Coordinates of C-alpha atoms in Angstrom, one line a residue:
Chain A
M16 CA -16.9 -11.6 3.0
L17 CA -13.2 -10.5 3.1
K18 CA -12.1 -14.0 2.1
N19 CA -14.4 -13.8 -0.9
Y20 CA -13.0 -10.4 -1.8
I21 CA -9.4 -11.7 -1.5
K22 CA -10.3 -14.8 -3.6
I23 CA -11.9 -12.7 -6.4
A24 CA -9.1 -10.1 -6.2
F25 CA -6.5 -12.8 -6.9
R26 CA -8.5 -14.4 -9.7
V27 CA -9.0 -11.0 -11.3
M28 CA -5.3 -10.2 -10.9
L29 CA -4.4 -13.5 -12.6
R30 CA -6.9 -12.9 -15.3
Q31 CA -5.3 -9.6 -16.1
K32 CA -1.7 -10.5 -15.7
F33 CA -0.2 -7.7 -17.8
F34 CA -2.1 -4.9 -16.1
T35 CA -1.6 -6.5 -12.7
A36 CA 2.2 -6.6 -13.4
I37 CA 2.3 -3.0 -14.5
S38 CA 0.3 -1.9 -11.6
I39 CA 2.3 -3.8 -9.0
F40 CA 5.6 -2.9 -10.5
G41 CA 4.5 0.8 -10.5
I42 CA 3.6 0.7 -6.9
S43 CA 6.7 -1.3 -5.7
F44 CA 9.1 0.8 -7.8
T45 CA 7.6 4.0 -6.5
I46 CA 7.8 2.8 -2.9
M47 CA 11.4 1.8 -3.5
V48 CA 12.4 5.2 -4.9
F49 CA 10.4 7.0 -2.3
S50 CA 11.9 4.9 0.6
I51 CA 15.5 5.2 -0.6
I52 CA 15.2 9.0 -1.1
A53 CA 13.4 9.5 2.2
S54 CA 15.9 7.2 4.0
I55 CA 18.8 9.1 2.5
T56 CA 17.1 12.3 3.7
A57 CA 16.6 10.9 7.2
I58 CA 20.1 9.6 7.4
T59 CA 21.6 12.9 6.1
F60 CA 19.5 15.3 8.2
G61 CA 17.7 13.3 10.9
N62 CA 18.5 12.7 14.5
D63 CA 18.6 9.0 14.4
A64 CA 21.4 7.1 16.2
P65 CA 24.3 7.6 16.1
N66 CA 23.6 11.3 15.2
I67 CA 21.3 11.9 18.2
N68 CA 22.3 15.5 18.5
R69 CA 22.5 16.5 14.9
E70 CA 19.8 19.2 14.8
R71 CA 21.7 21.2 17.5
T72 CA 25.2 20.6 16.2
L73 CA 27.5 23.1 14.6
Y74 CA 30.2 21.8 12.4
Y75 CA 33.2 24.1 12.7
R76 CA 36.0 23.9 10.1
G77 CA 37.8 27.2 10.3
F78 CA 37.7 30.7 9.1
T79 CA 39.1 33.1 6.4
V80 CA 40.3 36.6 7.2
E81 CA 39.9 39.0 4.2
G82 CA 43.2 39.4 2.3
D83 CA 44.7 36.5 4.2
Q84 CA 45.1 32.9 3.1
F85 CA 42.4 30.4 3.9
R86 CA 43.0 29.1 7.3
F87 CA 41.6 25.8 8.5
S88 CA 40.5 26.1 12.0
A89 CA 42.6 27.5 14.8
P90 CA 45.6 25.5 15.8
E91 CA 45.7 26.5 19.5
P92 CA 44.1 24.3 22.0
V93 CA 43.2 27.3 24.1
F94 CA 40.8 28.5 21.4
Y95 CA 38.8 25.3 21.7
D96 CA 38.9 25.5 25.4
Q97 CA 37.3 29.0 25.1
V98 CA 34.6 27.7 22.7
E99 CA 33.8 24.8 25.0
K100 CA 33.3 27.2 27.9
L101 CA 30.6 29.3 26.0
A102 CA 27.4 29.3 28.1
N103 CA 25.2 27.8 25.4
V104 CA 27.6 25.0 24.4
E105 CA 26.7 21.7 25.9
T106 CA 29.8 19.8 24.7
M107 CA 32.4 19.9 22.0
G108 CA 34.5 17.3 20.3
R109 CA 37.6 17.8 18.2
Y110 CA 38.7 15.7 15.3
I111 CA 40.9 15.2 12.4
A112 CA 39.6 13.0 9.6
G113 CA 41.8 10.9 7.3
Q114 CA 42.4 7.5 5.8
L115 CA 44.7 4.7 6.9
T116 CA 45.9 2.1 4.3
S117 CA 46.8 -1.5 4.8
F118 CA 47.4 -4.5 2.7
K119 CA 45.7 -7.8 3.2
N120 CA 46.5 -10.7 0.9
G121 CA 48.2 -8.3 -1.5
K122 CA 45.0 -6.2 -1.7
K123 CA 45.0 -2.6 -0.7
T124 CA 42.4 -1.6 1.8
S125 CA 41.6 1.9 3.1
I126 CA 39.8 2.7 6.3
D127 CA 38.1 6.1 6.9
V128 CA 39.5 7.1 10.3
V129 CA 39.0 9.9 12.7
F130 CA 41.4 11.1 15.3
T131 CA 39.2 12.4 18.0
D132 CA 38.7 12.9 21.7
E133 CA 36.5 11.0 24.1
K134 CA 33.6 13.5 23.7
V135 CA 32.7 11.7 20.5
W136 CA 31.2 8.9 22.6
K137 CA 28.9 11.4 24.3
I138 CA 27.9 13.3 21.2
Y139 CA 27.2 10.2 19.1
K140 CA 25.3 7.1 20.3
H141 CA 27.0 4.0 19.1
D142 CA 26.1 0.4 19.8
L143 CA 29.1 -1.3 21.4
L144 CA 29.4 -4.9 20.2
E145 CA 32.7 -5.8 21.8
G146 CA 35.2 -4.3 24.3
R147 CA 35.0 -0.6 25.2
T148 CA 35.6 2.9 23.9
F149 CA 38.6 5.1 24.9
T150 CA 38.7 7.4 27.9
A151 CA 39.7 11.0 28.2
D152 CA 43.0 10.0 29.6
E153 CA 43.7 7.6 26.7
A154 CA 42.7 10.3 24.2
R155 CA 45.1 12.7 25.9
G156 CA 47.8 10.1 26.3
A157 CA 48.0 9.5 22.5
Q158 CA 47.8 5.7 22.9
S159 CA 47.9 3.5 19.8
I160 CA 44.5 2.1 20.3
V161 CA 41.4 2.0 18.0
V162 CA 37.7 1.4 18.1
I163 CA 36.5 -0.1 14.8
T164 CA 33.2 -0.8 13.2
E165 CA 31.9 -4.3 12.7
S166 CA 32.6 -4.3 8.9
V167 CA 36.3 -3.4 9.6
K168 CA 36.4 -6.2 12.2
K169 CA 34.9 -8.6 9.7
H170 CA 37.4 -7.6 7.1
Y171 CA 40.5 -8.1 9.2
F172 CA 39.5 -10.7 11.8
G173 CA 36.5 -12.5 10.4
D174 CA 34.4 -14.1 13.2
E175 CA 37.3 -14.0 15.7
K176 CA 37.2 -11.7 18.7
A177 CA 38.8 -8.4 17.6
V178 CA 39.6 -6.9 21.0
G179 CA 43.3 -7.3 21.8
Q180 CA 44.3 -7.9 18.2
F181 CA 46.2 -5.3 16.1
L182 CA 45.3 -3.5 12.9
E183 CA 48.4 -3.7 10.7
T184 CA 48.3 -0.1 9.6
T185 CA 50.8 2.6 10.1
P186 CA 50.8 3.2 13.0
R187 CA 49.9 -0.3 14.2
L188 CA 46.8 0.0 16.4
R189 CA 45.5 -2.3 19.1
V190 CA 41.7 -2.8 18.9
I191 CA 39.9 -2.0 22.2
G192 CA 36.3 -2.0 21.0
V193 CA 34.0 -2.8 18.1
I194 CA 30.9 -0.7 17.4
K195 CA 27.9 -1.5 15.1
D196 CA 28.1 -0.3 11.5
F197 CA 26.1 2.9 11.0
L198 CA 24.9 4.7 7.9
H199 CA 26.3 8.1 6.8
I200 CA 25.7 10.2 3.8
G201 CA 27.7 13.4 3.4
G202 CA 28.7 13.1 7.0
V203 CA 32.0 14.5 8.3
G204 CA 34.7 13.2 10.6
P205 CA 33.2 10.9 13.3
E206 CA 29.9 10.7 11.2
A207 CA 31.7 8.9 8.4
A208 CA 34.5 7.1 10.3
Q209 CA 35.1 3.3 10.3
A210 CA 37.9 3.6 13.0
F211 CA 38.2 5.9 15.9
I212 CA 41.7 6.8 17.2
P213 CA 42.6 9.0 20.2
L214 CA 43.2 12.6 19.0
N215 CA 46.7 13.1 20.3
R216 CA 47.9 10.0 18.5
Y217 CA 47.8 12.2 15.4
H218 CA 50.7 14.3 16.7
F219 CA 52.9 11.2 16.3
G220 CA 52.1 10.9 12.6
A221 CA 53.8 12.6 9.7
N222 CA 51.8 15.8 10.1
K223 CA 53.3 17.8 13.0
N224 CA 50.9 20.7 12.6
P225 CA 47.4 19.2 13.2
I226 CA 44.3 20.9 11.7
Y227 CA 41.4 20.4 14.0
S228 CA 37.7 20.6 13.2
A229 CA 35.1 20.7 15.9
I230 CA 31.7 19.4 16.5
I231 CA 29.9 21.8 18.8
V232 CA 26.7 20.7 20.4
A233 CA 24.5 23.5 21.6
K234 CA 22.2 23.2 24.6
Q235 CA 19.3 24.0 22.2
Q236 CA 18.9 24.3 18.5
S237 CA 18.0 27.9 18.9
D238 CA 21.4 28.6 20.4
L239 CA 23.2 27.9 17.2
P240 CA 23.2 31.5 15.7
E241 CA 24.5 32.9 19.0
I242 CA 27.3 30.3 19.2
K243 CA 28.3 31.4 15.7
Q244 CA 28.4 35.0 16.8
S245 CA 30.5 34.0 19.8
L246 CA 32.8 32.1 17.5
S247 CA 33.2 35.1 15.2
K248 CA 33.9 37.3 18.2
L249 CA 36.6 34.9 19.6
I250 CA 38.2 34.7 16.2
N251 CA 38.2 38.5 15.8
E252 CA 39.7 38.9 19.2
R253 CA 42.4 36.4 18.8
Y254 CA 43.3 36.4 15.1
N255 CA 42.0 39.6 13.5
P256 CA 43.7 42.5 15.1
K257 CA 43.3 44.7 11.9
K258 CA 39.5 44.2 12.0
R259 CA 39.2 42.9 8.5
N260 CA 36.2 40.9 7.3
V261 CA 36.1 37.3 8.6
E262 CA 34.3 34.5 7.0
L263 CA 33.3 31.8 9.4
W264 CA 33.3 28.2 8.2
A265 CA 30.7 26.8 10.6
N266 CA 27.4 25.4 9.6
D267 CA 24.6 23.3 10.9
V268 CA 23.6 20.2 9.1
Y269 CA 20.9 22.0 7.0
E270 CA 23.2 24.7 5.8
R271 CA 26.0 22.2 5.2
N272 CA 23.9 20.2 2.8
D273 CA 21.8 22.9 1.1
F274 CA 18.8 21.5 2.8
G275 CA 16.2 23.9 1.2
D276 CA 17.2 23.1 -2.4
Y277 CA 17.4 19.4 -1.6
L278 CA 13.9 19.3 -0.1
A279 CA 12.4 21.2 -3.0
I280 CA 14.0 18.9 -5.6
M281 CA 13.0 15.8 -3.6
A282 CA 9.4 17.0 -3.1
V283 CA 8.9 17.5 -6.8
F284 CA 10.5 14.2 -7.6
I285 CA 8.5 12.3 -5.0
F286 CA 5.3 14.0 -6.1
F287 CA 5.8 12.8 -9.7
T288 CA 6.9 9.3 -8.8
M289 CA 3.8 8.9 -6.7
V290 CA 1.3 10.7 -8.8
I291 CA 2.1 9.0 -12.2
P292 CA 1.5 5.4 -10.9
A293 CA -1.6 6.6 -9.0
L294 CA -3.1 8.0 -12.2
N295 CA -2.2 4.9 -14.0
L296 CA -3.9 2.9 -11.4
V297 CA -7.1 4.9 -11.7
G298 CA -7.1 4.1 -15.4
I299 CA -6.4 0.4 -14.8
N300 CA -9.0 0.2 -12.1
I301 CA -11.7 1.8 -14.3
G302 CA -11.0 -0.8 -17.0
R303 CA -10.7 -3.6 -14.6
I304 CA -14.0 -2.9 -12.9
A305 CA -15.8 -2.0 -16.2
E306 CA -15.1 -5.5 -17.4
R307 CA -17.1 -6.8 -14.5
R308 CA -20.4 -5.1 -15.2
S309 CA -22.2 -8.4 -15.2
E310 CA -20.8 -9.2 -11.7
I311 CA -22.0 -5.9 -10.5
G312 CA -25.5 -6.7 -11.8
I313 CA -25.4 -10.2 -10.2
R314 CA -24.3 -9.0 -6.8
K315 CA -26.9 -6.2 -6.9
A316 CA -29.6 -8.7 -7.8
F317 CA -28.7 -10.8 -4.8
G318 CA -28.6 -8.0 -2.3
A319 CA -25.4 -6.0 -2.5
S320 CA -26.0 -2.3 -2.1
S321 CA -24.0 0.2 -4.1
S322 CA -21.9 1.1 -1.0
V323 CA -21.1 -2.6 -0.3
L324 CA -20.0 -3.0 -3.9
A325 CA -17.9 0.1 -3.8
G326 CA -16.3 -1.3 -0.6
Q327 CA -15.6 -4.6 -2.4
F328 CA -13.8 -2.8 -5.3
I329 CA -11.8 -0.6 -3.0
A330 CA -10.8 -3.7 -0.9
E331 CA -9.5 -5.3 -4.1
S332 CA -7.6 -2.1 -5.0
I333 CA -6.1 -2.1 -1.5
I334 CA -5.1 -5.8 -1.8
I335 CA -3.2 -5.0 -5.0
T336 CA -1.5 -1.9 -3.7
L337 CA -0.6 -3.8 -0.5
I338 CA 1.0 -6.5 -2.5
G339 CA 2.9 -3.8 -4.4
G340 CA 3.8 -2.2 -1.1
L341 CA 5.2 -5.3 0.3
L342 CA 7.2 -6.0 -2.9
G343 CA 8.4 -2.4 -2.7
V344 CA 9.8 -3.0 0.8
L345 CA 11.6 -6.1 -0.5
L346 CA 12.9 -4.2 -3.5
T347 CA 14.1 -1.3 -1.3
Y348 CA 15.9 -3.9 0.9
A349 CA 17.5 -5.5 -2.1
C350 CA 18.5 -2.2 -3.8
S351 CA 19.7 -0.4 -0.7
G352 CA 22.9 -2.5 -0.7
L353 CA 23.7 -1.2 -4.2
V354 CA 23.1 2.4 -3.1
I355 CA 25.5 1.9 -0.2
T356 CA 28.2 0.4 -2.4
H357 CA 27.9 3.1 -5.0
I358 CA 27.0 6.2 -3.1
V359 CA 28.0 5.9 0.5
A360 CA 31.4 4.3 0.3
S361 CA 34.0 7.0 -0.2
N362 CA 36.1 5.1 -2.7
D363 CA 36.5 1.6 -4.1
D364 CA 39.1 0.5 -1.6
V365 CA 37.1 1.4 1.4
I366 CA 35.6 -1.6 3.2
A367 CA 31.9 -1.7 2.4
S368 CA 29.6 -1.4 5.4
N369 CA 27.1 -4.2 5.8
S370 CA 24.4 -1.8 7.0
V371 CA 21.2 -1.6 5.0
L372 CA 19.9 1.7 3.8
I373 CA 16.4 1.2 5.3
H374 CA 14.7 3.6 7.6
W375 CA 11.7 1.6 8.9
D376 CA 9.6 4.7 9.8
V377 CA 10.0 5.9 6.2
I378 CA 9.0 2.5 4.8
M379 CA 6.0 2.4 7.1
Y380 CA 5.0 5.9 5.7
A381 CA 5.7 4.7 2.2
V382 CA 3.4 1.7 2.6
L383 CA 0.7 3.9 4.2
A384 CA 1.1 6.4 1.3
S385 CA 0.7 3.6 -1.2
L386 CA -2.4 2.4 0.6
F387 CA -3.7 5.9 0.5
F388 CA -3.1 6.1 -3.3
G389 CA -4.5 2.7 -3.7
L390 CA -7.6 3.8 -1.8
L391 CA -7.8 6.9 -3.9
S392 CA -7.3 5.2 -7.2
G393 CA -9.7 2.5 -6.3
A394 CA -12.4 4.8 -4.8
V395 CA -13.2 6.8 -8.0
P396 CA -13.8 3.9 -10.3
A397 CA -15.5 1.8 -7.5
W398 CA -17.9 4.6 -6.7
R399 CA -18.7 5.1 -10.4
M400 CA -19.2 1.5 -11.2
S401 CA -21.1 0.6 -8.1
R402 CA -23.8 3.1 -9.1
L403 CA -24.3 1.3 -12.4
H404 CA -28.0 0.3 -12.9
A405 CA -28.4 -3.4 -12.1
V406 CA -30.5 -4.1 -15.2
K407 CA -28.0 -2.4 -17.5
A408 CA -25.1 -4.1 -15.8
L409 CA -26.8 -7.5 -16.4
K410 CA -27.7 -6.8 -20.0
N411 CA -24.3 -5.5 -21.0
G412 CA -22.2 -7.9 -18.9
N413 CA -20.1 -10.4 -20.7
L414 CA -19.5 -13.2 -18.2
Chain B
M19 CA -47.4 -12.1 -2.5
I20 CA -46.7 -9.7 -5.4
K21 CA -49.2 -7.0 -6.4
L22 CA -48.7 -4.6 -9.2
T23 CA -51.3 -1.8 -9.6
D24 CA -51.4 0.4 -12.7
V25 CA -47.7 -0.2 -13.3
E26 CA -46.2 1.7 -16.3
K27 CA -42.7 1.9 -17.6
V28 CA -41.6 4.5 -20.1
Y29 CA -38.1 4.7 -21.6
R30 CA -37.3 8.2 -22.6
T31 CA -34.4 9.5 -24.7
S32 CA -34.0 13.0 -26.0
T33 CA -36.0 12.2 -29.2
I34 CA -38.2 9.3 -28.4
E35 CA -40.5 7.9 -25.8
T36 CA -41.1 4.1 -25.6
M37 CA -43.9 2.6 -23.6
A38 CA -42.5 -0.7 -22.3
L39 CA -45.4 -1.5 -19.9
S40 CA -48.8 0.0 -19.9
K41 CA -51.3 -0.1 -17.0
V42 CA -50.3 -3.5 -15.7
N43 CA -52.3 -5.0 -12.9
I44 CA -51.2 -8.4 -11.6
V45 CA -51.6 -10.2 -8.4
I46 CA -49.4 -13.3 -7.8
N47 CA -50.4 -15.3 -4.8
K48 CA -48.2 -17.0 -2.3
G49 CA -47.0 -20.4 -3.5
E50 CA -48.2 -19.9 -7.1
F51 CA -46.1 -20.9 -10.1
V52 CA -46.9 -18.4 -12.8
S53 CA -45.5 -18.0 -16.3
I54 CA -45.3 -14.8 -18.3
M55 CA -45.4 -15.3 -22.0
G56 CA -45.3 -13.0 -25.1
P57 CA -43.2 -12.2 -28.1
S58 CA -39.8 -10.6 -27.8
G59 CA -39.8 -6.9 -26.8
C60 CA -43.4 -7.1 -25.3
G61 CA -42.1 -6.1 -21.8
K62 CA -41.8 -9.5 -20.1
S63 CA -38.3 -8.9 -18.8
T64 CA -39.1 -5.3 -17.8
L65 CA -42.0 -6.6 -15.8
L66 CA -39.8 -9.2 -14.1
N67 CA -37.1 -6.6 -13.3
I68 CA -39.7 -4.4 -11.8
M69 CA -41.1 -7.3 -9.7
G70 CA -37.5 -8.0 -8.7
L71 CA -36.9 -4.4 -7.5
L72 CA -34.1 -4.1 -10.0
D73 CA -35.9 -1.4 -11.9
E74 CA -38.4 1.2 -10.9
P75 CA -41.8 1.7 -12.7
S76 CA -42.5 5.1 -14.2
S77 CA -45.8 5.1 -12.4
G78 CA -48.0 2.7 -10.4
K79 CA -47.6 0.7 -7.2
I80 CA -45.7 -2.5 -6.3
E81 CA -46.4 -4.4 -3.2
I82 CA -44.4 -7.4 -2.0
D83 CA -45.7 -9.4 0.9
N84 CA -48.2 -6.6 1.6
T85 CA -45.5 -4.0 1.8
L86 CA -45.7 -1.0 -0.5
I87 CA -42.3 -0.5 -2.2
S88 CA -42.2 3.2 -2.6
G89 CA -39.3 5.6 -2.3
Y90 CA -37.0 2.9 -0.9
A91 CA -33.3 3.9 -0.9
D92 CA -30.7 1.7 -2.6
K93 CA -29.7 0.0 0.7
R94 CA -33.3 -0.9 1.6
L95 CA -34.1 -2.2 -1.8
A96 CA -30.9 -4.4 -1.7
H97 CA -32.0 -5.7 1.7
M98 CA -35.4 -6.6 0.3
R99 CA -34.0 -8.4 -2.7
N100 CA -31.6 -10.3 -0.5
Q101 CA -34.3 -11.4 2.0
K102 CA -37.3 -12.0 -0.3
L103 CA -36.2 -12.7 -3.8
G104 CA -34.1 -15.1 -5.8
F105 CA -33.2 -14.7 -9.5
I106 CA -32.5 -17.2 -12.3
F107 CA -31.3 -15.7 -15.6
Q108 CA -31.4 -17.1 -19.1
S109 CA -27.6 -16.7 -19.5
Y110 CA -27.0 -18.0 -16.0
H111 CA -24.9 -15.0 -14.9
L112 CA -22.5 -16.9 -12.8
I113 CA -19.2 -15.2 -11.8
N114 CA -16.5 -17.1 -13.7
D115 CA -13.8 -16.1 -11.2
L116 CA -15.5 -17.9 -8.4
S117 CA -16.0 -21.6 -7.9
V118 CA -19.4 -23.2 -8.0
V119 CA -19.8 -23.2 -4.2
D120 CA -18.6 -19.6 -3.9
N121 CA -21.1 -18.5 -6.5
V122 CA -23.9 -20.2 -4.6
E123 CA -22.8 -18.4 -1.4
I124 CA -23.2 -14.9 -2.9
P125 CA -26.7 -14.1 -1.5
L126 CA -25.6 -15.1 2.0
L127 CA -22.6 -12.8 1.8
Y128 CA -25.0 -9.9 2.1
R129 CA -27.0 -11.4 4.9
K130 CA -25.9 -10.2 8.4
G131 CA -25.0 -12.8 11.0
V132 CA -24.3 -15.7 8.7
S133 CA -20.9 -17.2 9.4
G134 CA -18.5 -18.5 6.8
S135 CA -19.1 -22.1 7.9
E136 CA -22.8 -21.7 7.9
R137 CA -22.7 -20.1 4.4
R138 CA -20.7 -23.1 3.2
K139 CA -23.1 -25.6 4.7
K140 CA -26.2 -23.9 3.2
A141 CA -24.5 -23.6 -0.2
L142 CA -23.6 -27.3 -0.2
E143 CA -27.2 -28.2 0.8
A144 CA -28.6 -26.0 -2.0
L145 CA -26.2 -27.7 -4.5
E146 CA -27.4 -31.1 -3.2
K147 CA -31.0 -30.1 -3.9
V148 CA -30.1 -29.4 -7.5
G149 CA -28.0 -32.6 -7.8
L150 CA -24.6 -30.8 -8.2
N151 CA -22.8 -31.7 -5.0
S152 CA -20.0 -33.4 -6.9
R153 CA -19.0 -30.2 -8.7
T154 CA -18.7 -27.7 -5.9
K155 CA -15.0 -26.9 -6.5
H156 CA -15.4 -26.5 -10.3
Y157 CA -15.5 -23.2 -12.0
P158 CA -18.5 -22.2 -14.2
N159 CA -16.6 -22.5 -17.4
Q160 CA -15.9 -26.2 -16.6
L161 CA -19.7 -27.0 -16.6
S162 CA -22.3 -27.7 -19.2
G163 CA -25.2 -25.2 -19.8
G164 CA -27.6 -27.4 -17.8
Q165 CA -25.1 -27.7 -14.9
R166 CA -24.6 -23.9 -14.9
Q167 CA -28.3 -23.3 -14.7
R168 CA -28.6 -25.7 -11.8
V169 CA -25.8 -23.7 -10.0
A170 CA -27.9 -20.6 -10.7
I171 CA -30.9 -22.3 -9.2
A172 CA -28.9 -23.3 -6.1
R173 CA -27.8 -19.7 -5.8
A174 CA -31.4 -18.5 -6.1
I175 CA -32.7 -20.8 -3.4
V176 CA -29.7 -20.8 -0.9
G177 CA -31.2 -17.9 1.1
N178 CA -34.7 -19.5 1.2
P179 CA -36.4 -16.6 -0.6
E180 CA -40.2 -16.6 -0.7
I181 CA -40.2 -15.6 -4.4
I182 CA -38.1 -16.8 -7.3
L183 CA -38.1 -14.8 -10.5
A184 CA -36.8 -16.7 -13.5
D185 CA -36.1 -15.0 -16.8
E186 CA -36.2 -17.6 -19.5
P187 CA -34.4 -20.2 -17.4
T188 CA -34.6 -22.8 -20.1
G189 CA -34.0 -20.5 -23.1
N190 CA -30.3 -21.5 -23.6
L191 CA -30.8 -25.2 -23.0
D192 CA -31.8 -28.2 -25.2
S193 CA -35.1 -29.8 -24.5
V194 CA -33.8 -32.5 -22.2
M195 CA -31.8 -30.1 -20.0
G196 CA -34.8 -27.7 -20.2
E197 CA -37.0 -30.4 -18.8
E198 CA -34.6 -31.1 -16.0
I199 CA -34.5 -27.5 -15.0
M200 CA -38.2 -27.2 -15.2
N201 CA -38.7 -30.3 -13.0
I202 CA -36.3 -28.8 -10.3
M203 CA -38.4 -25.6 -10.3
L204 CA -41.7 -27.5 -10.1
Q205 CA -40.3 -29.6 -7.2
L206 CA -39.2 -26.4 -5.4
N207 CA -42.7 -24.9 -5.8
K208 CA -44.3 -28.1 -4.7
T209 CA -42.2 -29.1 -1.7
E210 CA -40.9 -25.7 -0.4
G211 CA -44.0 -23.7 -1.4
T212 CA -41.8 -21.1 -3.2
T213 CA -43.7 -18.6 -5.3
I214 CA -42.2 -18.7 -8.8
V215 CA -42.7 -16.2 -11.6
M216 CA -41.1 -17.4 -14.9
V217 CA -40.8 -15.6 -18.1
T218 CA -40.7 -18.0 -21.1
H219 CA -41.2 -18.3 -24.8
D220 CA -41.8 -22.0 -24.5
E221 CA -45.5 -22.8 -24.5
N222 CA -44.8 -26.4 -23.4
M223 CA -43.0 -25.1 -20.3
A224 CA -45.6 -22.5 -19.6
N225 CA -48.3 -25.1 -19.7
K226 CA -46.7 -26.9 -16.8
T227 CA -47.2 -23.9 -14.5
E228 CA -50.5 -23.0 -12.7
R229 CA -51.2 -19.8 -14.6
V230 CA -50.0 -18.1 -17.7
I231 CA -50.1 -14.3 -18.0
R232 CA -49.7 -13.2 -21.6
F233 CA -48.3 -9.9 -22.8
F234 CA -48.3 -8.1 -26.1
D235 CA -46.8 -4.7 -26.8
G236 CA -46.4 -3.8 -23.2
R237 CA -50.0 -4.8 -22.3
Q238 CA -51.4 -7.7 -20.4
V239 CA -53.7 -9.5 -22.9
N240 CA -55.5 -12.1 -20.8

């Protein structure tokens, strides 16, 4: 019976090419928009690799003491040692973000880099494709070594092995490892870097007064407010003898990205992008099924009950939405590259990542959502038309 | 095989009441080939729809195969139509989106336990019976009127129903084609013992059947 449904669904789709095209385009476009938005949300706020600890991470950038100048972070290593020793801190990584520039074949290329310590390899989960990452000793020893992403490797070394070769930047850096490209949107420091350089190597650069930021991973998400209080306390003790007001620049990922506003806007947007094609589909389905009154009469005459007929029309709707869903996935795949090029890359000179902005869980939910809407949009007209009186259907049919 | 007792059908709107059938009492025996004749609007098709369980009478009783059909739910009526009845319509009523063989398979789709290959085999056999086995992959709009009606007959007989209800099956055909269709139905009645009730305007066709029931203004007149 399903084969028969599929056959007739395809014939009907071909017979009503215009409506089919509108319908399928509506579904696939909706899925694409929904998938890209949801993927961006997941990449920005989720706990997927490499950001496996994101929900319990505090991003510390510094503080301002009232009446004083803005002060990025605290320059003394001892301050960070104290933070790291707080009872509810699991680990802490320090970093300084920047860009390195090089020229290849006369073309300027920029790489988003981060000077960081070895903790970064524990806080984030990267897939190592070649070589190794740097150790605590190497990070402290300020060695001129670097771990790069696969797109940077591809840009400089093509398909050759990168480990042991040098990045012709200033300073010149020896590649010790290659990690898989990863997606980042609005990420800071290690979350947006294409090359990882030992922290102390920064002291040998032009800037002799390094400004650290820190990524503090709490033991539990619920520890974050307490860690913030402890940070304030430490700052007050060390840097605020006159007891003026202190503004702490430390936020978790949700505060950092105005999560609430973002969610509300996205929810409204997704609702409209899903509801409009769904309503359109209801209309199309009513018209599509109404044109087949005679078929309803024939099938009833030969033994189809109303429920079997409703099932047939719903199955047809699902077939159409499923085709739209699969096209939507392909469209998402095709368009995600554009999104990466135009949104994710920090500027035009930066090497484009070859990652694809696809979050498979999200796509699965998007396809399920489209099936749900397909079912919903098919069910109402199917139920109405399947209850059509057989004699009336045969009389008014126009086959 | 079919027994109608005091069957009446009234169509009501908010302003008017039309009596389509009035006190109809008919018995059609197993294996009979009966024609129903009468002028347009006399209730022939309404009667056939009621016999075919496609429409309900306003009052009276219908029995099919000694079973009183009363208060049956939609599913049970559909099952009964599928098992016992086959329909042939004046305007063929084939589904243009399906091939000839797929059209013929339709009644078997709603029969439990019939596999796809079995359905196909039975449909091809039915098409062979009506002499259309060379057109199985064609679509209805690629066939002549007579060929379409033969597909419709194949569809009506594919499930081996005991009763075939034919509503002016030759009405849209020229006399040669009409003869052909009539001969197929006579053959079916004779060799398979299928009970056939045929509505017709054509006296010539009606005379070929065993019995003619005449209607006028919703009433049985003979």
